[in-house]
Short mmCIF file of C-alpha atoms in Angstrom, two decimals:
data_model
loop_
_atom_site.label_atom_id
_atom_site.label_comp_id
_atom_site.label_asym_id
_atom_site.label_seq_id
_atom_site.Cartn_x
_atom_site.Cartn_y
_atom_site.Cartn_z
CA MET A 76 -30.81 9.07 6.03
CA PHE A 77 -27.65 7.56 4.63
CA ARG A 78 -27.38 7.42 0.64
CA LYS A 79 -24.92 7.51 -1.85
CA ILE A 80 -23.67 10.45 -3.46
CA LYS A 81 -25.33 12.20 -6.23
CA ARG A 82 -23.93 14.62 -8.90
CA GLY A 83 -25.84 17.59 -7.53
CA ASP A 84 -24.15 16.93 -3.91
CA TYR A 85 -20.55 17.64 -5.53
CA GLN A 86 -20.49 21.41 -4.99
CA GLU A 87 -21.05 21.09 -1.18
CA ALA A 88 -19.23 17.97 -0.54
CA THR A 89 -16.25 19.44 -2.20
CA LYS A 90 -16.41 22.51 0.21
CA LEU A 91 -16.64 20.34 3.39
CA LEU A 92 -13.76 18.06 2.11
CA GLY A 93 -11.65 21.13 1.16
CA LYS A 94 -12.18 22.57 4.57
CA SER A 95 -10.80 19.24 5.99
CA TRP A 96 -7.81 18.94 3.79
CA LYS A 97 -6.25 22.24 4.92
CA SER A 98 -2.95 20.66 5.59
CA ARG A 99 -3.21 17.86 2.86
CA ARG A 100 -1.51 18.06 -0.50
CA TYR A 101 -4.81 17.20 -2.39
CA LYS A 102 -5.22 19.77 -5.25
CA ASN A 103 -8.90 19.12 -6.27
CA PRO A 104 -11.29 18.08 -3.76
CA MET A 105 -13.71 17.92 -6.90
CA ASP A 106 -11.82 15.10 -8.62
CA TYR A 107 -11.68 13.15 -5.43
CA ILE A 108 -15.46 13.11 -4.83
CA SER A 109 -16.56 12.46 -8.36
CA LYS A 110 -13.65 9.86 -9.50
CA GLY A 111 -13.04 8.49 -6.04
CA HIS A 112 -10.14 7.05 -4.14
CA ASN A 113 -8.40 5.71 -6.73
CA ILE A 114 -7.17 9.04 -7.94
CA GLU A 115 -4.73 8.95 -4.93
CA ILE A 116 -2.98 6.15 -6.47
CA VAL A 117 -0.06 7.20 -8.69
CA GLU A 118 0.98 3.60 -9.83
CA ASP A 119 -0.10 0.06 -8.93
CA GLN A 120 2.18 -2.41 -10.12
CA PHE A 121 2.91 -6.16 -9.84
CA PHE A 122 6.57 -7.56 -10.23
CA VAL A 123 7.87 -10.92 -10.70
CA PHE A 124 10.96 -12.38 -9.28
CA GLU A 125 12.91 -14.99 -11.33
CA GLY A 126 15.45 -17.75 -10.42
CA ILE A 127 18.38 -18.62 -12.40
CA LYS A 128 16.58 -20.36 -15.03
CA GLY A 129 14.27 -17.91 -15.61
CA GLU A 130 11.36 -20.03 -13.65
CA MET A 131 8.85 -17.57 -11.50
CA VAL A 132 9.82 -17.69 -7.80
CA GLY A 133 7.29 -15.16 -6.71
CA ILE A 134 5.22 -11.94 -6.84
CA ILE A 135 5.18 -8.68 -5.05
CA SER A 136 2.81 -5.63 -5.66
CA VAL A 137 3.96 -2.27 -4.87
CA VAL A 138 1.17 0.71 -4.91
CA LEU A 139 2.43 4.03 -5.05
CA TYR A 140 0.15 6.91 -3.73
CA GLU A 141 0.28 10.60 -3.65
CA GLY A 142 1.99 12.21 -0.82
CA GLY A 143 5.03 9.72 -1.17
CA VAL A 144 3.46 6.93 0.50
CA ALA A 145 4.02 3.19 -1.02
CA GLU A 146 2.25 0.16 0.24
CA LEU A 147 3.99 -3.47 -0.40
CA ARG A 148 1.26 -5.98 -1.06
CA ASP A 149 0.54 -9.76 -2.10
CA LEU A 150 4.27 -11.10 -1.38
CA VAL A 151 3.86 -14.68 -2.62
CA ILE A 152 6.60 -17.26 -2.81
CA ASP A 153 6.28 -20.48 -4.55
CA ASP A 154 6.39 -23.19 -2.02
CA LYS A 155 9.58 -25.00 -3.48
CA TYR A 156 11.42 -21.65 -2.89
CA ARG A 157 10.63 -20.85 0.25
CA GLY A 158 13.27 -20.44 3.27
CA LEU A 159 15.80 -19.65 0.36
CA GLY A 160 16.19 -15.93 1.16
CA TYR A 161 13.69 -14.91 -1.83
CA SER A 162 11.40 -13.13 0.27
CA THR A 163 14.21 -10.72 1.58
CA GLN A 164 15.65 -10.26 -1.83
CA MET A 165 12.08 -9.21 -3.50
CA LEU A 166 11.56 -6.86 -0.54
CA GLU A 167 14.66 -5.04 -1.01
CA ARG A 168 14.26 -4.78 -4.75
CA ALA A 169 10.62 -3.27 -3.92
CA ILE A 170 12.33 -0.65 -1.24
CA ASP A 171 14.93 0.17 -4.25
CA TYR A 172 11.63 0.78 -6.35
CA CYS A 173 10.29 2.87 -4.01
CA ASN A 174 13.35 4.99 -3.21
CA SER A 175 13.73 5.40 -7.01
CA ASN A 176 10.22 6.80 -7.02
CA LYS A 177 11.06 9.08 -4.21
CA MET A 178 8.48 7.51 -1.78
CA ARG A 179 9.14 8.94 1.57
CA LYS A 180 7.44 6.15 3.75
CA ILE A 181 6.65 2.37 3.25
CA TYR A 182 4.01 0.16 4.68
CA GLY A 183 2.44 -3.37 4.68
CA TYR A 184 0.05 -5.63 6.24
CA VAL A 185 1.48 -8.70 7.82
CA ARG A 186 0.51 -11.58 9.97
CA TYR A 187 2.37 -11.99 13.30
CA GLN A 188 4.34 -14.64 12.13
CA ASP A 189 5.73 -12.89 9.10
CA GLU A 190 6.95 -9.55 11.18
CA GLY A 191 10.22 -10.65 11.71
CA LEU A 192 11.06 -10.46 7.81
CA LEU A 193 10.04 -6.66 7.78
CA LYS A 194 11.50 -5.45 10.95
CA SER A 195 14.84 -7.43 9.92
CA LEU A 196 14.63 -4.73 7.07
CA GLY A 197 14.42 -1.59 9.31
CA PHE A 198 10.37 -1.96 9.39
CA HIS A 199 8.43 -0.74 12.69
CA VAL A 200 4.98 -1.66 14.06
CA GLU A 201 2.64 1.16 13.76
CA GLY A 202 -0.60 -0.85 14.50
CA VAL A 203 -2.63 -3.83 14.68
CA LEU A 204 -5.82 -4.50 12.79
CA LYS A 205 -8.06 -6.95 14.42
CA ASN A 206 -10.04 -9.85 12.51
CA HIS A 207 -8.92 -7.58 9.45
CA PHE A 208 -9.53 -9.89 6.21
CA VAL A 209 -10.49 -13.20 7.69
CA ASP A 210 -12.20 -13.72 11.39
CA GLY A 211 -9.33 -14.84 13.94
CA GLU A 212 -6.62 -13.27 11.76
CA ASP A 213 -4.79 -10.33 12.92
CA LEU A 214 -2.72 -8.15 10.94
CA LEU A 215 0.39 -5.95 11.96
CA ILE A 216 0.94 -2.58 10.29
CA LEU A 217 4.49 -2.22 9.72
CA SER A 218 6.24 0.87 8.11
CA LYS A 219 9.50 2.53 7.47
CA PHE A 220 10.55 5.88 6.51
CA LEU A 221 12.75 6.01 3.47
CA LYS A 222 13.87 9.99 3.60
#
């Protein structure tokens, strides 16, 4: 049988999870069991990048996790500003933000055609997710250590 966890399962599940986490930094498996994976998220923040006249050029999201890992998400540039270097500038600011929050590693998912941008900033390919969000669209996992 496969079923959703019930409150009565928490104690036993906590013991199992605790054994598995001997090498991890998580402090309270019960919180994890009862509240879910979102407790790993320290901060989930969108940023706006503005042009000289204050117009919105693009957005990016940075998710900070326990353990000093950050995820870059949702980098989107308005079509009329593409090819002008704004993606690079936004990523540099996002990396600065991760450094200021003492993150040790950053990662992100990108399509093959976008990997060059992250590689130019020192990211390396860690893996491939086949047909991840959409059938026929593979994503690369790229990461960079900050410390």
